[in-house]
Every structure is written in C-alpha cells, then in structure tokens.
C-alpha cells in the first residue's frame, strides 16, 4: 500500500511481500474471532454487567459513549492474537494493540458490533468471486467480462488485488495497522466500491450492498 497524504487516507507503506503477510495475518485473526464469537458474546455481557468495573460517559469524538474496561473480552482477544502470531511462522506485521475501553472501542458492546461486521463485507466479495464461473456461462455476460477486463480470471484478480491493497492500507478515521484499524480500513474500502471499475460487474452478479439484503 502507499504512503499517507491525509489523516483519513492510506497510512501504511508496505512492500508487496509484507502486505501479503499483513493481509494473511489479519484474515487469519478474523477467522479465529468469528469461530470464538459465542465466547466473546458471553464475555462481553459479563464485562458490561460487571459490578467491579465502573463506566464513565465520555465524548469519544463519535458522540457520548459509555467507556468501560473489558477485561474478559480482552483476555480472549489476546489469546486469539497470540495463537495467530504463533501460527504465522513469521514476524507479526503491524501493531498488536487491541483497542478496548478507550475512545476507539469504548466498551464490549461496541467491540462485538465491530467484529460481527466482518461477514457483512467479506461474504459479498466471496460470493462474487465464487459466482463468476456461473455468471460467465451467459454469453452476454461472458462477452462483457472479456471486453472490459480481458478474462474472468483477470476480473477476479482485479477485485482481490484491489481489496487486499486498499482494504488493508490503514485508511479511514482511526485506521492504521492496529487490530481495530484493520477493520476500519476494510469498511472504508466498502464505502468506495461504487467508484471501482468492476462495480457494474458486482451489480450484474446480484450484489445488493455490504449492509445486507433488506428487501
């Protein structure tokens, strides 16, 4: 990814090899978080209802929020992060800071809300990539893809390369290479998909958006 020219633009400057590792490690951690979401939900309830950790109302820059420490959620997240780092086999790329109980992630409920968004932006990408062969069985669609992108494989690579580059570039408010910032960058990428050269291909595949189908 490229260097930064603004506070909400790209903030990371990785080589290709480093970016590959950064994305792989991020996706691996997200996978572990999703598989442990039931445990994180229970811990989030315990942290929110705790009688030993008080909360304070602060203006975090996103309105008035209940700021409260999340020791149980934090313990699970640190364990998942440690497992991912051990399985990576190489040095951890980026920061390993897990924001909890601060202005970025004020409390356990905000944490849960952030991480339950992961399938909402990954599933449409996966569905589009997996559905391309069937989509291109239509002669008109096959001709469109070939004319605009060269081939189905080139369209697939264009989408994946764009997401892996710009969905993990540290962009967005409070973006960066920390654990929470990786999510922010991906959400920032979804907000710009309408400007992508492959957007019409997404729409022709039945793409409804990253907020789900509310029909």
PDB file of C-alpha atoms in Angstrom, residues 8-209:
ATOM      1  CA  UNK A   8      -8.057   9.521   6.730  1.00  0.00           C
ATOM      2  CA  UNK A   9      -6.133   8.318   3.660  1.00  0.00           C
ATOM      3  CA  UNK A  10      -3.683   5.426   3.350  1.00  0.00           C
ATOM      4  CA  UNK A  11      -1.200   5.350   6.219  1.00  0.00           C
ATOM      5  CA  UNK A  12       0.793   2.173   5.515  1.00  0.00           C
ATOM      6  CA  UNK A  13       3.785   1.753   3.203  1.00  0.00           C
ATOM      7  CA  UNK A  14       4.396  -1.984   2.848  1.00  0.00           C
ATOM      8  CA  UNK A  15       6.331  -3.884   0.226  1.00  0.00           C
ATOM      9  CA  UNK A  16       4.334  -6.460  -1.735  1.00  0.00           C
ATOM     10  CA  UNK A  17       5.643  -9.346   0.385  1.00  0.00           C
ATOM     11  CA  UNK A  18       4.973  -7.518   3.650  1.00  0.00           C
ATOM     12  CA  UNK A  19       1.466  -6.547   2.534  1.00  0.00           C
ATOM     13  CA  UNK A  20       0.721 -10.171   1.654  1.00  0.00           C
ATOM     14  CA  UNK A  21       1.741 -11.240   5.166  1.00  0.00           C
ATOM     15  CA  UNK A  22      -0.206  -8.366   6.746  1.00  0.00           C
ATOM     16  CA  UNK A  23      -3.412  -9.361   4.947  1.00  0.00           C
ATOM     17  CA  UNK A  24      -2.940 -13.083   5.623  1.00  0.00           C
ATOM     18  CA  UNK A  25      -2.388 -12.478   9.332  1.00  0.00           C
ATOM     19  CA  UNK A  26      -5.397 -10.163   9.542  1.00  0.00           C
ATOM     20  CA  UNK A  27      -7.726 -12.650   7.824  1.00  0.00           C
ATOM     21  CA  UNK A  28      -6.413 -15.486   9.984  1.00  0.00           C
ATOM     22  CA  UNK A  29      -7.143 -13.498  13.138  1.00  0.00           C
ATOM     23  CA  UNK A  30     -10.629 -12.577  11.903  1.00  0.00           C
ATOM     24  CA  UNK A  31     -11.328 -16.248  11.254  1.00  0.00           C
ATOM     25  CA  UNK A  32     -10.401 -17.127  14.823  1.00  0.00           C
ATOM     26  CA  UNK A  33     -12.520 -14.275  16.179  1.00  0.00           C
ATOM     27  CA  UNK A  34     -15.566 -15.450  14.204  1.00  0.00           C
ATOM     28  CA  UNK A  35     -15.140 -19.002  15.467  1.00  0.00           C
ATOM     29  CA  UNK A  36     -14.946 -17.684  19.043  1.00  0.00           C
ATOM     30  CA  UNK A  37     -17.780 -15.162  18.751  1.00  0.00           C
ATOM     31  CA  UNK A  38     -20.056 -17.153  21.071  1.00  0.00           C
ATOM     32  CA  UNK A  39     -17.410 -16.966  23.803  1.00  0.00           C
ATOM     33  CA  UNK A  40     -16.796 -13.266  23.130  1.00  0.00           C
ATOM     34  CA  UNK A  41     -20.534 -12.544  23.405  1.00  0.00           C
ATOM     35  CA  UNK A  42     -20.653 -14.171  26.863  1.00  0.00           C
ATOM     36  CA  UNK A  43     -17.540 -12.265  27.957  1.00  0.00           C
ATOM     37  CA  UNK A  44     -18.976  -9.013  26.601  1.00  0.00           C
ATOM     38  CA  UNK A  45     -22.140  -9.494  28.685  1.00  0.00           C
ATOM     39  CA  UNK A  46     -20.047 -10.174  31.773  1.00  0.00           C
ATOM     40  CA  UNK A  47     -17.898  -7.083  31.188  1.00  0.00           C
ATOM     41  CA  UNK A  48     -20.877  -4.798  30.536  1.00  0.00           C
ATOM     42  CA  UNK A  49     -22.783  -6.021  33.607  1.00  0.00           C
ATOM     43  CA  UNK A  50     -19.752  -6.179  35.866  1.00  0.00           C
ATOM     44  CA  UNK A  51     -20.156  -4.720  39.357  1.00  0.00           C
ATOM     45  CA  UNK A  52     -16.397  -4.401  39.801  1.00  0.00           C
ATOM     46  CA  UNK A  53     -15.615  -2.226  36.753  1.00  0.00           C
ATOM     47  CA  UNK A  54     -17.441   1.093  36.645  1.00  0.00           C
ATOM     48  CA  UNK A  55     -18.075   3.106  33.486  1.00  0.00           C
ATOM     49  CA  UNK A  56     -17.869   6.771  32.580  1.00  0.00           C
ATOM     50  CA  UNK A  57     -19.686   8.777  29.942  1.00  0.00           C
ATOM     51  CA  UNK A  58     -17.229  10.483  27.598  1.00  0.00           C
ATOM     52  CA  UNK A  59     -17.425  12.237  24.285  1.00  0.00           C
ATOM     53  CA  UNK A  60     -15.174   9.949  22.246  1.00  0.00           C
ATOM     54  CA  UNK A  61     -15.424  12.018  19.082  1.00  0.00           C
ATOM     55  CA  UNK A  62     -18.372   9.901  17.951  1.00  0.00           C
ATOM     56  CA  UNK A  63     -20.845  11.256  20.474  1.00  0.00           C
ATOM     57  CA  UNK A  64     -21.347  10.445  24.143  1.00  0.00           C
ATOM     58  CA  UNK A  65     -20.292   6.873  24.858  1.00  0.00           C
ATOM     59  CA  UNK A  66     -20.165   4.567  27.838  1.00  0.00           C
ATOM     60  CA  UNK A  67     -16.448   3.934  28.315  1.00  0.00           C
ATOM     61  CA  UNK A  68     -15.755   0.822  30.353  1.00  0.00           C
ATOM     62  CA  UNK A  69     -12.860  -1.619  30.582  1.00  0.00           C
ATOM     63  CA  UNK A  70     -13.367  -5.067  29.066  1.00  0.00           C
ATOM     64  CA  UNK A  71     -11.030  -7.449  30.926  1.00  0.00           C
ATOM     65  CA  UNK A  72     -12.753 -10.694  29.901  1.00  0.00           C
ATOM     66  CA  UNK A  73     -13.103  -9.782  26.240  1.00  0.00           C
ATOM     67  CA  UNK A  74      -9.518  -8.528  26.294  1.00  0.00           C
ATOM     68  CA  UNK A  75      -8.272 -11.818  27.710  1.00  0.00           C
ATOM     69  CA  UNK A  76      -9.916 -13.836  24.924  1.00  0.00           C
ATOM     70  CA  UNK A  77      -8.713 -11.446  22.213  1.00  0.00           C
ATOM     71  CA  UNK A  78      -5.128 -11.516  23.463  1.00  0.00           C
ATOM     72  CA  UNK A  79      -5.265 -15.326  23.438  1.00  0.00           C
ATOM     73  CA  UNK A  80      -6.588 -15.387  19.858  1.00  0.00           C
ATOM     74  CA  UNK A  81      -3.966 -12.877  18.797  1.00  0.00           C
ATOM     75  CA  UNK A  82      -1.217 -14.912  20.433  1.00  0.00           C
ATOM     76  CA  UNK A  83      -2.404 -18.076  18.644  1.00  0.00           C
ATOM     77  CA  UNK A  84      -2.434 -16.250  15.308  1.00  0.00           C
ATOM     78  CA  UNK A  85       1.039 -14.848  15.880  1.00  0.00           C
ATOM     79  CA  UNK A  86       2.356 -18.329  16.709  1.00  0.00           C
ATOM     80  CA  UNK A  87       0.776 -19.866  13.603  1.00  0.00           C
ATOM     81  CA  UNK A  88       2.049 -17.075  11.337  1.00  0.00           C
ATOM     82  CA  UNK A  89       5.553 -18.515  11.327  1.00  0.00           C
ATOM     83  CA  UNK A  90       6.978 -15.066  10.546  1.00  0.00           C
ATOM     84  CA  UNK A  91       7.178 -11.787  12.401  1.00  0.00           C
ATOM     85  CA  UNK A  92       3.890 -10.039  13.136  1.00  0.00           C
ATOM     86  CA  UNK A  93       3.267  -7.194  10.717  1.00  0.00           C
ATOM     87  CA  UNK A  94       1.797  -4.015  12.180  1.00  0.00           C
ATOM     88  CA  UNK A  95       0.760  -3.180  15.707  1.00  0.00           C
ATOM     89  CA  UNK A  96      -0.682  -5.801  18.045  1.00  0.00           C
ATOM     90  CA  UNK A  97      -2.665  -3.266  20.080  1.00  0.00           C
ATOM     91  CA  UNK A  98      -6.263  -4.347  20.794  1.00  0.00           C
ATOM     92  CA  UNK A  99      -8.349  -1.259  21.496  1.00  0.00           C
ATOM     93  CA  UNK A 100     -10.814  -1.875  24.331  1.00  0.00           C
ATOM     94  CA  UNK A 101     -12.305   0.558  26.814  1.00  0.00           C
ATOM     95  CA  UNK A 102     -10.893   3.648  25.052  1.00  0.00           C
ATOM     96  CA  UNK A 103     -12.084   6.277  22.561  1.00  0.00           C
ATOM     97  CA  UNK A 104     -11.733   3.862  19.621  1.00  0.00           C
ATOM     98  CA  UNK A 105     -13.642   0.954  21.183  1.00  0.00           C
ATOM     99  CA  UNK A 106     -15.402   2.376  24.265  1.00  0.00           C
ATOM    100  CA  UNK A 107     -16.921  -0.838  25.597  1.00  0.00           C
ATOM    101  CA  UNK A 108     -17.546  -4.535  24.951  1.00  0.00           C
ATOM    102  CA  UNK A 109     -20.786  -3.940  23.022  1.00  0.00           C
ATOM    103  CA  UNK A 110     -19.003  -1.703  20.501  1.00  0.00           C
ATOM    104  CA  UNK A 111     -16.326  -4.392  20.168  1.00  0.00           C
ATOM    105  CA  UNK A 112     -18.945  -7.069  19.391  1.00  0.00           C
ATOM    106  CA  UNK A 113     -20.649  -4.755  16.913  1.00  0.00           C
ATOM    107  CA  UNK A 114     -17.377  -4.146  15.070  1.00  0.00           C
ATOM    108  CA  UNK A 115     -16.439  -7.802  14.734  1.00  0.00           C
ATOM    109  CA  UNK A 116     -19.900  -9.007  13.720  1.00  0.00           C
ATOM    110  CA  UNK A 117     -19.499  -6.766  10.660  1.00  0.00           C
ATOM    111  CA  UNK A 118     -16.721  -8.938   9.196  1.00  0.00           C
ATOM    112  CA  UNK A 119     -19.052 -11.375   7.356  1.00  0.00           C
ATOM    113  CA  UNK A 120     -21.028  -8.413   6.010  1.00  0.00           C
ATOM    114  CA  UNK A 121     -18.122  -7.158   3.927  1.00  0.00           C
ATOM    115  CA  UNK A 122     -16.337 -10.454   3.251  1.00  0.00           C
ATOM    116  CA  UNK A 123     -19.344 -12.546   2.189  1.00  0.00           C
ATOM    117  CA  UNK A 124     -20.307 -10.333  -0.802  1.00  0.00           C
ATOM    118  CA  UNK A 125     -16.701 -10.470  -2.066  1.00  0.00           C
ATOM    119  CA  UNK A 126     -16.529 -14.255  -1.693  1.00  0.00           C
ATOM    120  CA  UNK A 127     -19.986 -14.700  -3.268  1.00  0.00           C
ATOM    121  CA  UNK A 128     -18.982 -12.593  -6.269  1.00  0.00           C
ATOM    122  CA  UNK A 129     -15.696 -14.453  -6.819  1.00  0.00           C
ATOM    123  CA  UNK A 130     -17.287 -17.887  -6.426  1.00  0.00           C
ATOM    124  CA  UNK A 131     -20.233 -16.938  -8.638  1.00  0.00           C
ATOM    125  CA  UNK A 132     -18.163 -15.681 -11.580  1.00  0.00           C
ATOM    126  CA  UNK A 133     -17.999 -19.045 -13.448  1.00  0.00           C
ATOM    127  CA  UNK A 134     -21.799 -19.381 -13.384  1.00  0.00           C
ATOM    128  CA  UNK A 135     -22.243 -15.702 -14.267  1.00  0.00           C
ATOM    129  CA  UNK A 136     -19.974 -16.055 -17.293  1.00  0.00           C
ATOM    130  CA  UNK A 137     -21.957 -19.003 -18.640  1.00  0.00           C
ATOM    131  CA  UNK A 138     -24.278 -16.349 -20.034  1.00  0.00           C
ATOM    132  CA  UNK A 139     -22.828 -15.396 -23.451  1.00  0.00           C
ATOM    133  CA  UNK A 140     -23.666 -11.708 -22.993  1.00  0.00           C
ATOM    134  CA  UNK A 141     -22.016 -11.583 -19.555  1.00  0.00           C
ATOM    135  CA  UNK A 142     -19.007 -13.526 -20.811  1.00  0.00           C
ATOM    136  CA  UNK A 143     -18.583 -11.050 -23.661  1.00  0.00           C
ATOM    137  CA  UNK A 144     -18.915  -8.107 -21.261  1.00  0.00           C
ATOM    138  CA  UNK A 145     -16.301  -9.505 -18.879  1.00  0.00           C
ATOM    139  CA  UNK A 146     -13.920 -10.355 -21.720  1.00  0.00           C
ATOM    140  CA  UNK A 147     -14.310  -6.917 -23.312  1.00  0.00           C
ATOM    141  CA  UNK A 148     -13.989  -4.898 -20.110  1.00  0.00           C
ATOM    142  CA  UNK A 149     -11.447  -6.954 -18.147  1.00  0.00           C
ATOM    143  CA  UNK A 150      -9.758  -9.327 -20.570  1.00  0.00           C
ATOM    144  CA  UNK A 151     -10.989 -12.525 -18.935  1.00  0.00           C
ATOM    145  CA  UNK A 152     -12.855 -13.867 -15.938  1.00  0.00           C
ATOM    146  CA  UNK A 153      -9.555 -14.596 -14.175  1.00  0.00           C
ATOM    147  CA  UNK A 154      -8.350 -11.022 -14.712  1.00  0.00           C
ATOM    148  CA  UNK A 155     -11.603  -9.658 -13.247  1.00  0.00           C
ATOM    149  CA  UNK A 156     -11.229 -11.941 -10.246  1.00  0.00           C
ATOM    150  CA  UNK A 157      -7.648 -10.814  -9.682  1.00  0.00           C
ATOM    151  CA  UNK A 158      -8.589  -7.145 -10.135  1.00  0.00           C
ATOM    152  CA  UNK A 159     -11.146  -7.381  -7.328  1.00  0.00           C
ATOM    153  CA  UNK A 160      -8.929  -9.348  -4.952  1.00  0.00           C
ATOM    154  CA  UNK A 161      -5.821  -7.250  -5.588  1.00  0.00           C
ATOM    155  CA  UNK A 162      -7.779  -4.038  -5.055  1.00  0.00           C
ATOM    156  CA  UNK A 163      -9.289  -5.254  -1.784  1.00  0.00           C
ATOM    157  CA  UNK A 164      -6.047  -6.710  -0.426  1.00  0.00           C
ATOM    158  CA  UNK A 165      -4.262  -3.475  -1.266  1.00  0.00           C
ATOM    159  CA  UNK A 166      -6.771  -0.752  -0.408  1.00  0.00           C
ATOM    160  CA  UNK A 167      -8.817  -2.663   2.166  1.00  0.00           C
ATOM    161  CA  UNK A 168      -5.710  -3.009   4.322  1.00  0.00           C
ATOM    162  CA  UNK A 169      -3.936   0.308   3.772  1.00  0.00           C
ATOM    163  CA  UNK A 170      -4.635   1.936   7.142  1.00  0.00           C
ATOM    164  CA  UNK A 171      -7.182   4.343   5.664  1.00  0.00           C
ATOM    165  CA  UNK A 172     -10.315   5.672   7.333  1.00  0.00           C
ATOM    166  CA  UNK A 173     -10.830   7.530  10.592  1.00  0.00           C
ATOM    167  CA  UNK A 174      -8.887   5.732  13.333  1.00  0.00           C
ATOM    168  CA  UNK A 175      -7.400   3.419  10.704  1.00  0.00           C
ATOM    169  CA  UNK A 176      -3.881   2.029  10.875  1.00  0.00           C
ATOM    170  CA  UNK A 177      -2.109  -1.256  11.449  1.00  0.00           C
ATOM    171  CA  UNK A 178      -3.507  -1.957  14.932  1.00  0.00           C
ATOM    172  CA  UNK A 179      -6.027  -4.777  15.329  1.00  0.00           C
ATOM    173  CA  UNK A 180      -9.025  -2.446  15.268  1.00  0.00           C
ATOM    174  CA  UNK A 181      -7.619  -0.291  12.465  1.00  0.00           C
ATOM    175  CA  UNK A 182      -7.596  -3.228  10.053  1.00  0.00           C
ATOM    176  CA  UNK A 183     -11.382  -3.419  10.312  1.00  0.00           C
ATOM    177  CA  UNK A 184     -11.685   0.328   9.793  1.00  0.00           C
ATOM    178  CA  UNK A 185      -9.666   0.141   6.579  1.00  0.00           C
ATOM    179  CA  UNK A 186     -11.872  -2.603   5.158  1.00  0.00           C
ATOM    180  CA  UNK A 187     -15.055  -0.712   5.948  1.00  0.00           C
ATOM    181  CA  UNK A 188     -13.543   2.359   4.340  1.00  0.00           C
ATOM    182  CA  UNK A 189     -12.917   0.296   1.196  1.00  0.00           C
ATOM    183  CA  UNK A 190     -16.556  -0.847   1.030  1.00  0.00           C
ATOM    184  CA  UNK A 191     -17.740   2.769   1.046  1.00  0.00           C
ATOM    185  CA  UNK A 192     -15.842   3.403  -2.191  1.00  0.00           C
ATOM    186  CA  UNK A 193     -16.879   0.378  -4.237  1.00  0.00           C
ATOM    187  CA  UNK A 194     -19.258   2.409  -6.412  1.00  0.00           C
ATOM    188  CA  UNK A 195     -16.197   4.153  -7.862  1.00  0.00           C
ATOM    189  CA  UNK A 196     -14.382   0.920  -8.728  1.00  0.00           C
ATOM    190  CA  UNK A 197     -14.010  -0.171 -12.382  1.00  0.00           C
ATOM    191  CA  UNK A 198     -15.566  -3.550 -11.531  1.00  0.00           C
ATOM    192  CA  UNK A 199     -18.617  -2.105  -9.727  1.00  0.00           C
ATOM    193  CA  UNK A 200     -21.011  -2.815 -12.604  1.00  0.00           C
ATOM    194  CA  UNK A 201     -19.851  -6.423 -12.700  1.00  0.00           C
ATOM    195  CA  UNK A 202     -20.684  -6.665  -8.994  1.00  0.00           C
ATOM    196  CA  UNK A 203     -24.165  -5.245  -9.618  1.00  0.00           C
ATOM    197  CA  UNK A 204     -24.815  -7.605 -12.540  1.00  0.00           C
ATOM    198  CA  UNK A 205     -23.976 -10.536 -10.248  1.00  0.00           C
ATOM    199  CA  UNK A 206     -26.836  -9.626  -7.899  1.00  0.00           C
ATOM    200  CA  UNK A 207     -24.763  -7.638  -5.399  1.00  0.00           C
ATOM    201  CA  UNK A 208     -27.079  -5.723  -3.023  1.00  0.00           C
ATOM    202  CA  UNK A 209     -24.523  -3.891  -0.921  1.00  0.00           C
TER     203      UNK A 209
END
